[in-house]
PDB file of C-alpha atoms in Angstrom:
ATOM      1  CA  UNK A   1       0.012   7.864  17.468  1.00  0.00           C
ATOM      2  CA  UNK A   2       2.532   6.657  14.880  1.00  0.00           C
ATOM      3  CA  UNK A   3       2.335   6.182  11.359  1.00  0.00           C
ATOM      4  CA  UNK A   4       2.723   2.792   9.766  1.00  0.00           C
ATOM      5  CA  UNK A   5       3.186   2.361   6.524  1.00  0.00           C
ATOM      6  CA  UNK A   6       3.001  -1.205   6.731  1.00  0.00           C
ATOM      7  CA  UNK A   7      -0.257  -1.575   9.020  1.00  0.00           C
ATOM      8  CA  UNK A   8      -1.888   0.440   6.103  1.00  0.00           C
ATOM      9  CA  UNK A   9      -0.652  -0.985   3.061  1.00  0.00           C
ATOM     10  CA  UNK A  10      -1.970  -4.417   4.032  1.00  0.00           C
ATOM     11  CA  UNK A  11      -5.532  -2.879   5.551  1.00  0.00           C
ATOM     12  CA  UNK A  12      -6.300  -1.804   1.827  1.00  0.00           C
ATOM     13  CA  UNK A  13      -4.823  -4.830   0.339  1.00  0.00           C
ATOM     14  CA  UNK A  14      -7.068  -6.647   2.875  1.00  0.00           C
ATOM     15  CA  UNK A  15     -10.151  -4.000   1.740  1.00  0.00           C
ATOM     16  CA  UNK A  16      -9.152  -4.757  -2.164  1.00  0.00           C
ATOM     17  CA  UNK A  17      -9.594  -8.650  -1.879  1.00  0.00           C
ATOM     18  CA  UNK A  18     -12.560  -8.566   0.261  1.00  0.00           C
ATOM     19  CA  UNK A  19     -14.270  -6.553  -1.962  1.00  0.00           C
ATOM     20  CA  UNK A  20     -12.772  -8.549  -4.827  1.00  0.00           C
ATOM     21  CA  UNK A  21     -14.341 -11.779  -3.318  1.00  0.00           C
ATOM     22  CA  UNK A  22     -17.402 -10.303  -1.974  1.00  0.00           C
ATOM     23  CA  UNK A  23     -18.090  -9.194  -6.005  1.00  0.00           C
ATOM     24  CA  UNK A  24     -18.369  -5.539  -4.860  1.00  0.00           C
ATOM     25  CA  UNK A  25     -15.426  -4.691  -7.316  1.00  0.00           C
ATOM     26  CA  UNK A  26     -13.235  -6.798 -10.050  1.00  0.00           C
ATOM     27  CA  UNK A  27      -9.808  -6.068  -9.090  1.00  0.00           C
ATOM     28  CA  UNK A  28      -6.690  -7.587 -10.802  1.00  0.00           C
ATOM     29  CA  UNK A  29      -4.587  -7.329  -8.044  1.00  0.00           C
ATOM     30  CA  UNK A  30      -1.780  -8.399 -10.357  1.00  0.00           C
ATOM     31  CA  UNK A  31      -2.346  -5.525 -12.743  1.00  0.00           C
ATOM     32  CA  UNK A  32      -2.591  -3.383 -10.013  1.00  0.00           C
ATOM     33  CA  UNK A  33       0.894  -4.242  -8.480  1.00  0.00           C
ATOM     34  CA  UNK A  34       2.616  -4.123 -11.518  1.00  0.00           C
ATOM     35  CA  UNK A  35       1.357  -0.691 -13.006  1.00  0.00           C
ATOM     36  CA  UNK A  36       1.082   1.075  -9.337  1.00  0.00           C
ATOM     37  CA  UNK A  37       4.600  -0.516  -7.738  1.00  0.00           C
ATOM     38  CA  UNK A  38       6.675   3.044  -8.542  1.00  0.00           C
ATOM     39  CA  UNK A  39       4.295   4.945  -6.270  1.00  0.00           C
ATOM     40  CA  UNK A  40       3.641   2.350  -3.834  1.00  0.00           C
ATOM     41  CA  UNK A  41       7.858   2.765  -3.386  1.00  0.00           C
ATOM     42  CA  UNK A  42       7.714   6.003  -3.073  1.00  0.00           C
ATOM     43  CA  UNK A  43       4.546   5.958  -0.150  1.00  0.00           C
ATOM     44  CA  UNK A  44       7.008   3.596   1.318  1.00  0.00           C
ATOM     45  CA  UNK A  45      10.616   5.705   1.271  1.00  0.00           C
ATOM     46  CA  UNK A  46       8.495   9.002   2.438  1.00  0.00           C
ATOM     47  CA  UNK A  47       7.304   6.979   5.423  1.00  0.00           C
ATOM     48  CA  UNK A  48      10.953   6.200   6.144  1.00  0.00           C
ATOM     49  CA  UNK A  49      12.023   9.914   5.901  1.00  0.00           C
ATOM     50  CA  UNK A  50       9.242  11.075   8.196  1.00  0.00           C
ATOM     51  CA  UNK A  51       9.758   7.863  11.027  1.00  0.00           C
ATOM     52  CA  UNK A  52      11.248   9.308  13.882  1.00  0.00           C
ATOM     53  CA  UNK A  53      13.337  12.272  12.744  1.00  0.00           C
ATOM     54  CA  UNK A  54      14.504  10.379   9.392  1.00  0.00           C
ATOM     55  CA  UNK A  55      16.864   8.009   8.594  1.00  0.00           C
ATOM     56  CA  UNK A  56      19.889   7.468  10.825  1.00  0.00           C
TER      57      UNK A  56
END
């Protein structure tokens, strides 16, 4: 099975604005990009180091 980093970065953006417009939770999801964008970079680069023996 192979990791995506894509395929789960938009499931919980899909689970954050469900539950945003279902009222189960008040997200900003623009206050969440812009304080949380560093680490959501750095999810994204180890992803890349561990695809397939690292980068070429």
């Amino acid at each position: 099975m192979k990791f995506s980093a894509t395929a789960v970065v938009l499931i919980v953006l899909g689970v954050v604005l469900l539950m945003n417009n279902l009222g189960l939770a008040d997200f900003d999801l623009g206050r969440l990009i812009v304080r949380w964008w560093p680490a959501i970079l750095i999810v994204l680069g180890i992803s890349m180091l561990f695809r397939r023996g690292g980068p070429r």
